[in-house]
Coordinates of N, CA and C in Angstrom, one line a residue:
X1 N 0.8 -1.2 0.0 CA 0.0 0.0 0.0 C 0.9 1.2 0.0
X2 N 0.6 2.0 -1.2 CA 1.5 3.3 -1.2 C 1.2 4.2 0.0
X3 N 1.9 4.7 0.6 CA 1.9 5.9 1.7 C 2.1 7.2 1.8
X4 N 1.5 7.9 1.6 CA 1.5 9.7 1.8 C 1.0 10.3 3.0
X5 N 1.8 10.9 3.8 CA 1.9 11.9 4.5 C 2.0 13.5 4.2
X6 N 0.8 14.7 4.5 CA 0.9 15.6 4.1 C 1.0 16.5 5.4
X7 N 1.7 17.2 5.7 CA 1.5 18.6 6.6 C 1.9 19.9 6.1
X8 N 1.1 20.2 6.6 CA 0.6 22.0 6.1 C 1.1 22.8 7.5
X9 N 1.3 23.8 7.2 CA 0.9 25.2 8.1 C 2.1 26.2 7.7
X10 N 1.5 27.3 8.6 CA 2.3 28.5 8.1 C 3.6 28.0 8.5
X11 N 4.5 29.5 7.9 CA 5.7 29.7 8.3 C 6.0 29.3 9.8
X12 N 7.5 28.4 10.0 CA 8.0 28.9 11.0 C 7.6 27.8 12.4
X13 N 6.3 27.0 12.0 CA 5.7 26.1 12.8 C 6.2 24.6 13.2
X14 N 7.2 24.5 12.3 CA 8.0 23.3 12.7 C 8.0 22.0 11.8
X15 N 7.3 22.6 11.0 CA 6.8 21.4 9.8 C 7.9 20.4 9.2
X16 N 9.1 21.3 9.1 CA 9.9 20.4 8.4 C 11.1 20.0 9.3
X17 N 11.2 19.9 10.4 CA 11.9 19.4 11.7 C 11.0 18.1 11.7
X18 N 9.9 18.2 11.9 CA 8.9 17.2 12.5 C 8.7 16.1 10.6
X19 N 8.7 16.6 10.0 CA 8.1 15.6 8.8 C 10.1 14.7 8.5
X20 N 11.0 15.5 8.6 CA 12.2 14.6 8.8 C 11.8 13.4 9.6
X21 N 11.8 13.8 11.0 CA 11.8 12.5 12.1 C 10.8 11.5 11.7
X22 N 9.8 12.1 11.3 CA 8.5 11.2 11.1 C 9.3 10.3 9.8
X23 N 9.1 11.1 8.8 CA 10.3 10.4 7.9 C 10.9 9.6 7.9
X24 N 11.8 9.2 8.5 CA 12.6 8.3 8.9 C 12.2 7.7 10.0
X25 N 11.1 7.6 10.8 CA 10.5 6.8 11.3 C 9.7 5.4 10.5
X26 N 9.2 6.3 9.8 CA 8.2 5.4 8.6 C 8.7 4.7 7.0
X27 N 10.2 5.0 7.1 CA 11.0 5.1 5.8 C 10.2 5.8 4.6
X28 N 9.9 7.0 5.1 CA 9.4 7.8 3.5 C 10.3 8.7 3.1
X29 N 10.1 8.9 1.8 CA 11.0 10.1 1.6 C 10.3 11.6 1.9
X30 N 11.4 12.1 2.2 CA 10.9 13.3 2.8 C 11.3 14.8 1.5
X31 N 9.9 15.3 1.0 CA 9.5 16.0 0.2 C 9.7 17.5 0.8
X32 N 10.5 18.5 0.9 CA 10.0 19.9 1.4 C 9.6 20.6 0.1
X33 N 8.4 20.9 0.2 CA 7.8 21.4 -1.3 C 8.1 22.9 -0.9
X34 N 8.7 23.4 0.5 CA 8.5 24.7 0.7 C 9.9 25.1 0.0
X35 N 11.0 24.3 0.4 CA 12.2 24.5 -0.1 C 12.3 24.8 -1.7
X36 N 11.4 24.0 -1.9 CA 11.1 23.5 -3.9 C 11.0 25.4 -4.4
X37 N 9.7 25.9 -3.8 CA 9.6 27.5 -4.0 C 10.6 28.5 -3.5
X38 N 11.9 28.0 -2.8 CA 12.4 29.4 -2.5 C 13.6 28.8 -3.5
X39 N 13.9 27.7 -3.7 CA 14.4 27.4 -4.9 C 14.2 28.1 -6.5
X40 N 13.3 28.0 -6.5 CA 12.7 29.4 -7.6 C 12.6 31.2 -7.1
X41 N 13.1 31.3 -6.4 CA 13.0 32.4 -5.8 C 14.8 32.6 -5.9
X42 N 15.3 31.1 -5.0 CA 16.8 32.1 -5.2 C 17.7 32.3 -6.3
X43 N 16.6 31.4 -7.7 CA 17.2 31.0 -9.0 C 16.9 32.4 -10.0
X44 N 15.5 33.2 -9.7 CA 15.1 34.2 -9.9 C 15.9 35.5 -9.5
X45 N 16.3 35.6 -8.2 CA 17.1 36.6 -8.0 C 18.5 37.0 -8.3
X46 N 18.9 35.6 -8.7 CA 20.0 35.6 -9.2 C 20.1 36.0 -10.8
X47 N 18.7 35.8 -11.3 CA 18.5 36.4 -12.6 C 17.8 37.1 -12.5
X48 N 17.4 37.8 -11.7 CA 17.2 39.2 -12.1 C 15.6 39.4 -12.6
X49 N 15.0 37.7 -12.3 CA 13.6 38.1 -12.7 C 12.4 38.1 -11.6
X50 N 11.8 39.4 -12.0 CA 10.9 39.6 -10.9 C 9.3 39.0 -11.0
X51 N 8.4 38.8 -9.8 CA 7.5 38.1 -10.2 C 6.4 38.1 -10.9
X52 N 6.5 39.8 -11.8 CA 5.8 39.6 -12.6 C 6.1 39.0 -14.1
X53 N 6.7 38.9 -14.0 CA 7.6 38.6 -15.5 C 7.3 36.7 -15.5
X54 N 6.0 36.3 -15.8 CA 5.9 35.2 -15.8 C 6.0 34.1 -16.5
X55 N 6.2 34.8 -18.0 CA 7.0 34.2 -19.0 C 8.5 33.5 -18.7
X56 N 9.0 34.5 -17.9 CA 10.7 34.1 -17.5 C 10.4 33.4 -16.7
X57 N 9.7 33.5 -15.9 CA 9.9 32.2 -14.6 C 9.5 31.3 -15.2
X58 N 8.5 30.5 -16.1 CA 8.1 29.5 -16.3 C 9.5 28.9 -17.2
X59 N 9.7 29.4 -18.1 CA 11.4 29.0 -18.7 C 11.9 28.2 -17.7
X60 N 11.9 29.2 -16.6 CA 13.5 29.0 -15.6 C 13.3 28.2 -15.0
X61 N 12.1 27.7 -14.2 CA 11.3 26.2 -13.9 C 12.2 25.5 -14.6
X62 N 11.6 25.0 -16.1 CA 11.9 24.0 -17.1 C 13.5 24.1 -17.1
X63 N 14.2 24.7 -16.1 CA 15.7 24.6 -16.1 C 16.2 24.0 -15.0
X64 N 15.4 24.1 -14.3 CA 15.7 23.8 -12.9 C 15.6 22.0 -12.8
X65 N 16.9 22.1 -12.2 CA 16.6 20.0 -11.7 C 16.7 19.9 -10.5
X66 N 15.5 19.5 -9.4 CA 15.5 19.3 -7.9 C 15.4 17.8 -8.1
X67 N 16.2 17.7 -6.6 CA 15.8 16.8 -5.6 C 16.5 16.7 -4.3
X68 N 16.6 15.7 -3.8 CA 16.9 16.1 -2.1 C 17.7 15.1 -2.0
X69 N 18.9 15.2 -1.5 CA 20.0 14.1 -1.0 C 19.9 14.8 0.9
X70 N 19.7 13.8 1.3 CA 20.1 13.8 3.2 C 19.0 15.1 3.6
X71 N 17.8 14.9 2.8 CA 17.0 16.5 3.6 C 17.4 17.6 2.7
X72 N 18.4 17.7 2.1 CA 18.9 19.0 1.4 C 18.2 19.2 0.1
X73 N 18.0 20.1 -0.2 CA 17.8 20.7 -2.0 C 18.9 20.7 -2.8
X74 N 18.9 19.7 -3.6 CA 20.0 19.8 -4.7 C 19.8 20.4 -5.6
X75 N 20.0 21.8 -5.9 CA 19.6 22.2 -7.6 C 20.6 22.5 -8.7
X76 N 20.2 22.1 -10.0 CA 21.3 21.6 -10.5 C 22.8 21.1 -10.5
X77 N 22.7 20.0 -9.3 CA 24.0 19.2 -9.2 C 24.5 20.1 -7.7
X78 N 23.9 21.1 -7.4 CA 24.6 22.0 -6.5 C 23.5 22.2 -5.2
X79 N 24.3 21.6 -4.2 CA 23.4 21.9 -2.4 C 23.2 22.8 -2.5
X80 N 22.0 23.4 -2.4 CA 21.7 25.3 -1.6 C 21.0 25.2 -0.7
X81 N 20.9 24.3 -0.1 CA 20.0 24.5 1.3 C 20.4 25.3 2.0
X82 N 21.2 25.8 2.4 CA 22.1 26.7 3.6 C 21.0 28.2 2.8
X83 N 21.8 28.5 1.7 CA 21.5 29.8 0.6 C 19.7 29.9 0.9
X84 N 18.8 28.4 0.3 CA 17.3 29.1 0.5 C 17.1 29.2 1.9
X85 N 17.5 29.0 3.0 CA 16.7 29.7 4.3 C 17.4 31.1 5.0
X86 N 18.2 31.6 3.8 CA 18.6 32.8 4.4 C 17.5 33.4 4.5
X87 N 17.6 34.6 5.4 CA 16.5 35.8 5.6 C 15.8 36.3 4.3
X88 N 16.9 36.6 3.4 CA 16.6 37.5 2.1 C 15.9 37.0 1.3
X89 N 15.7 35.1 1.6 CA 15.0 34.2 0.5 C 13.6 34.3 1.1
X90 N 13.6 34.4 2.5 CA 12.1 34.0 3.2 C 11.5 35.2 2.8
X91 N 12.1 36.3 2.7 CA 11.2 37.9 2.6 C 10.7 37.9 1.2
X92 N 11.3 37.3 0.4 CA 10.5 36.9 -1.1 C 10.1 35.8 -1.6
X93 N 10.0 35.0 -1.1 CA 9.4 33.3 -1.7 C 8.2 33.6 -1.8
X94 N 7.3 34.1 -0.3 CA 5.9 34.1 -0.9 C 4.9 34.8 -2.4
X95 N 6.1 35.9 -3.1 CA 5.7 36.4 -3.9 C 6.4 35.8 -5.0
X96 N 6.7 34.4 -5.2 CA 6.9 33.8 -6.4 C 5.9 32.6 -6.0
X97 N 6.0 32.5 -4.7 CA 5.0 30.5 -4.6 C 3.9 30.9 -5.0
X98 N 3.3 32.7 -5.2 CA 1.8 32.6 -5.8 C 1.5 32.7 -6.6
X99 N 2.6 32.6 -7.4 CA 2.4 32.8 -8.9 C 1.5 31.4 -9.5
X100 N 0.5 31.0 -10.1 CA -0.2 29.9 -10.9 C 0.9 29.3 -11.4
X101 N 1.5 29.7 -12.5 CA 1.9 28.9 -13.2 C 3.5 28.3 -12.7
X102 N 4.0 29.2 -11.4 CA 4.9 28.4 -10.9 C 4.4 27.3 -10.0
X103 N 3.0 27.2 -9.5 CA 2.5 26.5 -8.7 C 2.4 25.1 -9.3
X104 N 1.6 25.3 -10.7 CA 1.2 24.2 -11.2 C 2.2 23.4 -11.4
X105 N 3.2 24.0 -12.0 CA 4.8 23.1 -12.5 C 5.0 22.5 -11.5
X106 N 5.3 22.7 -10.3 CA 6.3 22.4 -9.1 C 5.0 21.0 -8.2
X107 N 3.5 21.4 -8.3 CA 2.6 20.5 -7.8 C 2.8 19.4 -8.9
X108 N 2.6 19.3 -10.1 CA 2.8 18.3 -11.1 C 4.0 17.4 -10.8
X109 N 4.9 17.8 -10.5 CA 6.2 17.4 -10.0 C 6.4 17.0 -8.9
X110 N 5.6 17.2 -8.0 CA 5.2 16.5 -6.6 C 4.4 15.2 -6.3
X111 N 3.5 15.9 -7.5 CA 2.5 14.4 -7.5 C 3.0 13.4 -8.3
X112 N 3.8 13.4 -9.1 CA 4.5 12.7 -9.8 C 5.6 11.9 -8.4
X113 N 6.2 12.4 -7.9 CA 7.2 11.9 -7.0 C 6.2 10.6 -5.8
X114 N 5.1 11.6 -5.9 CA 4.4 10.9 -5.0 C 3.4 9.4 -5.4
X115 N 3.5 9.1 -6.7 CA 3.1 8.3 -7.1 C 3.9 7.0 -7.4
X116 N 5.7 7.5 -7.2 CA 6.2 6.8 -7.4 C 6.7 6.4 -6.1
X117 N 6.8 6.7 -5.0 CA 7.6 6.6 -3.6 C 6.6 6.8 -2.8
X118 N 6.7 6.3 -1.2 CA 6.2 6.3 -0.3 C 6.7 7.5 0.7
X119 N 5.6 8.9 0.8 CA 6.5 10.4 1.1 C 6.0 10.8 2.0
X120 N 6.4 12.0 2.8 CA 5.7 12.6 3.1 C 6.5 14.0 3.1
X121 N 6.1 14.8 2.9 CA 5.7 16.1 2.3 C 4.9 17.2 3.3
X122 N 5.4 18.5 3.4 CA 5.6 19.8 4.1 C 5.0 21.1 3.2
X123 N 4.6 21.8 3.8 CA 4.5 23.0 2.8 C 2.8 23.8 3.1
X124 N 2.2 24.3 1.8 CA 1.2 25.3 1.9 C -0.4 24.3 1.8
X125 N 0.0 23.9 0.8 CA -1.1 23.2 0.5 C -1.1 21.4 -0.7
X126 N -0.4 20.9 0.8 CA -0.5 19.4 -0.1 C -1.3 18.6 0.4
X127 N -2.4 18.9 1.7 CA -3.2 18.4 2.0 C -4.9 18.7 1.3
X128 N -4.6 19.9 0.7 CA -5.5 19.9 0.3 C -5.9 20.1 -1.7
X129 N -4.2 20.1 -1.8 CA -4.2 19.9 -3.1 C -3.1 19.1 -3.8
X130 N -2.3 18.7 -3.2 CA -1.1 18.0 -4.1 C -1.4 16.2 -3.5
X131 N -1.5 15.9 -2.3 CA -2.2 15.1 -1.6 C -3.5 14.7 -1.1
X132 N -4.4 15.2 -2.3 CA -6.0 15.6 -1.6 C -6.2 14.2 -0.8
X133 N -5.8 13.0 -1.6 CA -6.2 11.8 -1.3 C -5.9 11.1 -0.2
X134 N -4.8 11.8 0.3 CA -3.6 11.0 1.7 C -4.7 10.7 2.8
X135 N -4.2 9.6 3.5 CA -5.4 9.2 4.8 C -4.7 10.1 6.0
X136 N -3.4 10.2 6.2 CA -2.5 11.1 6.6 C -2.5 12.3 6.8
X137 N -3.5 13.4 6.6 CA -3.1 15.3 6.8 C -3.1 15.3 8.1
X138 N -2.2 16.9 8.4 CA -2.0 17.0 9.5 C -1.6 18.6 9.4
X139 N -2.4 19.5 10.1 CA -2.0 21.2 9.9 C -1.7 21.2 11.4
X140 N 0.0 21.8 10.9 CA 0.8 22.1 12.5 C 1.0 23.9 12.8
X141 N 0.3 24.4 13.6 CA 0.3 25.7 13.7 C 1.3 26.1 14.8
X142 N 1.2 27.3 14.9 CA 2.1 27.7 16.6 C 1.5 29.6 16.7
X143 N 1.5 29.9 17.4 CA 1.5 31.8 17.9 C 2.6 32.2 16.5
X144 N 2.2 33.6 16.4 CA 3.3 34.1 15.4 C 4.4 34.5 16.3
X145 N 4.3 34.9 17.9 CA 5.5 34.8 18.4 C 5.9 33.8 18.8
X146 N 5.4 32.7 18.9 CA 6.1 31.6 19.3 C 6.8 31.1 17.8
X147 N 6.6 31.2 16.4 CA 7.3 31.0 15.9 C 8.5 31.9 15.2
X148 N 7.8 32.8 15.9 CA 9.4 34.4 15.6 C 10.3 33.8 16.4
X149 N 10.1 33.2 17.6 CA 11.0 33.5 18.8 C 12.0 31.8 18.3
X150 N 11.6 30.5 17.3 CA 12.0 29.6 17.1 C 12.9 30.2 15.9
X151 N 12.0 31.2 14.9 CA 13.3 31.4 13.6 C 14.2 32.0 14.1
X152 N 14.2 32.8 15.3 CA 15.5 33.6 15.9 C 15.9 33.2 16.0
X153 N 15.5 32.2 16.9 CA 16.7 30.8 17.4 C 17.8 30.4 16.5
X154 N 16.8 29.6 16.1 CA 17.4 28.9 14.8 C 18.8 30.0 14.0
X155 N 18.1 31.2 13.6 CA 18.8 31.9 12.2 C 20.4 32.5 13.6
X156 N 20.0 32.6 14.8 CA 21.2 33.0 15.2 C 22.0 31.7 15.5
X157 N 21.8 30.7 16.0 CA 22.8 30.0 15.9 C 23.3 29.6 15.0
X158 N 23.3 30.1 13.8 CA 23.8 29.6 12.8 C 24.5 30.8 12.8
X159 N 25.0 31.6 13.2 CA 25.5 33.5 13.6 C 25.5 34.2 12.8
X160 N 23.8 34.2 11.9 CA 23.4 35.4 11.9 C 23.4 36.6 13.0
X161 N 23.5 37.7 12.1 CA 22.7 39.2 13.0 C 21.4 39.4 12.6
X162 N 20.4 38.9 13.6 CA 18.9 38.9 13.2 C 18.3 39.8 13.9
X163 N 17.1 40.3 13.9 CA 16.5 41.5 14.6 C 15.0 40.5 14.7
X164 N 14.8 39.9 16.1 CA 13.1 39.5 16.4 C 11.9 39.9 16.0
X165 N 11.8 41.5 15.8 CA 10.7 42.3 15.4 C 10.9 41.8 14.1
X166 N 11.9 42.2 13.1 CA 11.7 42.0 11.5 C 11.2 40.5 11.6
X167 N 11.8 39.5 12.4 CA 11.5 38.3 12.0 C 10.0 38.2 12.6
X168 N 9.4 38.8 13.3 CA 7.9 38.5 13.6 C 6.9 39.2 12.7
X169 N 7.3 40.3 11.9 CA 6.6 41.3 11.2 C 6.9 40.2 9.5
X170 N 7.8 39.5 9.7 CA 8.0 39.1 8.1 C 6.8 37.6 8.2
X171 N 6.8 37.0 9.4 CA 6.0 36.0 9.6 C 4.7 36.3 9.9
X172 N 4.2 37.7 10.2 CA 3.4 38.1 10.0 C 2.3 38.1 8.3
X173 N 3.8 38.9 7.8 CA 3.3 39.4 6.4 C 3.3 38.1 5.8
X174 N 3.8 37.3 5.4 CA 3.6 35.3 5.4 C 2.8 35.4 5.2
X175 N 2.1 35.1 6.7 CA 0.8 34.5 6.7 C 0.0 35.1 5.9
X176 N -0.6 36.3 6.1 CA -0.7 37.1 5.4 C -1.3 36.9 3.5
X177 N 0.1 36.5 3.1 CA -0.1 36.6 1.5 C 0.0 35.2 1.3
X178 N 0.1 34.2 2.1 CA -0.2 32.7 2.0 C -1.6 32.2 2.1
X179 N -2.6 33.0 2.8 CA -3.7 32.5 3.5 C -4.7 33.1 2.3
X180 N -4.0 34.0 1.6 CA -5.1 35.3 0.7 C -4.5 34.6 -0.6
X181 N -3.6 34.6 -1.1 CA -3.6 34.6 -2.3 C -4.6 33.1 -3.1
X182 N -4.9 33.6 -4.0 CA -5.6 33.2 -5.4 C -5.7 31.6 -5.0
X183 N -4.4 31.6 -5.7 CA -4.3 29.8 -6.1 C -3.8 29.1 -4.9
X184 N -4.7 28.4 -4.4 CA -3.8 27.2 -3.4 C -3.5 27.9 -2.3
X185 N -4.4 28.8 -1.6 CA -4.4 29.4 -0.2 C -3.8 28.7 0.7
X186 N -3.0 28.8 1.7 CA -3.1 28.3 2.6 C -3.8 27.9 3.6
X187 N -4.6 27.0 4.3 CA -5.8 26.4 4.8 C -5.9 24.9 4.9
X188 N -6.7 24.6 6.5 CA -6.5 23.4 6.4 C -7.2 22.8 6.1
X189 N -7.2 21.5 5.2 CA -7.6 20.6 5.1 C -8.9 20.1 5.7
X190 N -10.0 20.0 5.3 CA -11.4 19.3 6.3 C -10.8 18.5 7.2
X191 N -10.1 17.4 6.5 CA -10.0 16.1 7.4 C -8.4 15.8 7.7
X192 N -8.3 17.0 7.8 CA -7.3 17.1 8.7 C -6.7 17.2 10.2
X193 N -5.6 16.2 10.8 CA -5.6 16.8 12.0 C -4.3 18.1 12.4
X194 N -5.9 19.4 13.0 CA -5.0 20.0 13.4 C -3.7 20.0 15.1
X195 N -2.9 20.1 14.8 CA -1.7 20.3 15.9 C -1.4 22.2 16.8
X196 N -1.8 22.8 17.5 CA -1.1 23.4 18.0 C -0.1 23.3 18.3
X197 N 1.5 23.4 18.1 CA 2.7 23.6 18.5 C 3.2 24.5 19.4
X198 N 2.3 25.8 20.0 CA 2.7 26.6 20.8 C 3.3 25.8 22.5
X199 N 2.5 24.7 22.5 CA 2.8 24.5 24.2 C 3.6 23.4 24.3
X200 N 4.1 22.5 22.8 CA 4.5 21.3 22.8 C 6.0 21.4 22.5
X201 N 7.0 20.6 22.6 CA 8.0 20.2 21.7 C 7.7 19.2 20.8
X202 N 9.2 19.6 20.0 CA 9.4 18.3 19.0 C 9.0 16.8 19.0
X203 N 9.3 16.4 19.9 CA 8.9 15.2 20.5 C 7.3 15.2 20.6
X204 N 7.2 15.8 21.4 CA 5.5 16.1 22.0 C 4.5 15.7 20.5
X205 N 5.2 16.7 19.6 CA 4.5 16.9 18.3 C 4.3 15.4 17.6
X206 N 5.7 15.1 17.5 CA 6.0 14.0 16.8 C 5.3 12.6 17.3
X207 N 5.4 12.5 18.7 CA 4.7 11.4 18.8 C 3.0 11.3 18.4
X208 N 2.6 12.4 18.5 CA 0.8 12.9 18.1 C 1.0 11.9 17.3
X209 N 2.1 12.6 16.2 CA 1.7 12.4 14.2 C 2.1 10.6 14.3
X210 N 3.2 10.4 15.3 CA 3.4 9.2 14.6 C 2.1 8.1 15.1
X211 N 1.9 8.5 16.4 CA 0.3 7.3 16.8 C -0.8 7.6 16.1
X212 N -1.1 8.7 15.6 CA -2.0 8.5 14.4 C -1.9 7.5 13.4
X213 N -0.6 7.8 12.7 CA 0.1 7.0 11.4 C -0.1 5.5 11.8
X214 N 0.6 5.7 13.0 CA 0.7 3.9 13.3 C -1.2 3.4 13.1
X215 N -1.7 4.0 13.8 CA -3.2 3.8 13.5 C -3.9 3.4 12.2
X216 N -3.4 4.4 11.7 CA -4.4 4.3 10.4 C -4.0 2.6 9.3
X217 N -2.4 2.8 9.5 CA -1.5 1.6 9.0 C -2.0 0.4 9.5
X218 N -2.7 0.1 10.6 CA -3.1 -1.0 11.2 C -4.2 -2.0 10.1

């Protein structure tokens, strides 16, 4: 029986910490479809194309070769995982992930992956559209300061010079143009289970998702 795992939620909620472990709990491959868009975002800014220009972006798609070795984004032949979670990529990804026609490419490409492997998969909306089917959804939320106060974390130990307020005003604005835009809002899923993450850890979370899974698998 093929197996899909989908989790949704905003920025910053822990989605792709938690879908690793699960991951490799369950031997799936682990999909970050959010990585997949700032991929296009850091490939764009390096050329210079902005998001209206939607002729160029769709080209630059069709140039682009992903996949994931150890969790990472490979694009063409070259790791950038470090490169897409800098600051400068989070402050413009959401104005390329809304573009249609980079949506459609990059979901076609997902469901394809997913038809061939046993995944699970992070991001805006794969529970309710790249996954509609999965017995598996799961929307992991948290406070927008409780998840300002984790990307701070996070972006300074890595020793960045971060400022808390921009990072809570950027995850603000997120939400924001994820939840509103057009195509493939962000939102959960009907039959979805939702997770608060504000009062929980890692663990805490993880075991939820994984005794569900084990459940349904029975």
């Amino acid at each position: 029986m093929r197996i899909s795992v989908a989790i949704d939620g905003p920025a910053g909620a822990g989605k792709s910490t938690i879908a690793k472990i699960v991951g490799k709990k369950f031997d799936l491959m682990y999909i970050n479809t959010g990585a997949m868009y700032r991929a296009v975002a850091l490939m764009a800014e390096r050329k210079h194309i902005k998001p209206e220009e939607v002729e160029k972006l769709v080209k630059l798609v069709d140039t682009m070769e992903i996949h994931f070795e150890n969790d990472d984004l490979v694009l063409n032949g070259i790791n950038v995982q470090e490169e897409i979670t800098m600051p400068e990529i989070s402050a413009i990804v959401s104005n390329y992930a809304s573009i249609p026609e980079v949506r459609s490419k990059l979901v076609q490409l997902q469901r394809n992956i997913a038809e061939k492997y046993n995944v699970i998969m992070d991001g805006r909306d794969i529970g309710t559209v790249v996954l509609k089917d999965s017995k598996c959804k799961f929307f992991l939320t948290a406070s927008a300061k409780e998840r300002a106060n984790r990307r701070f974390k996070e972006l300074t130990e890595r020793g960045l010079e971060v400022n808390y307020d921009e990072i809570l005003n950027e995850i603000i604005r997120r939400d924001t143009i994820d939840s509103t835009r057009e195509v493939d809002p962000l939102r959960k899923a009907d039959d979805a289970i939702e997770i608060d993450s504000s009062n929980y850890n890692i663990n805490e979370v993880t075991e939820i998702i994984c005794n569900y899974i084990e459940n349904i698998l029975k």
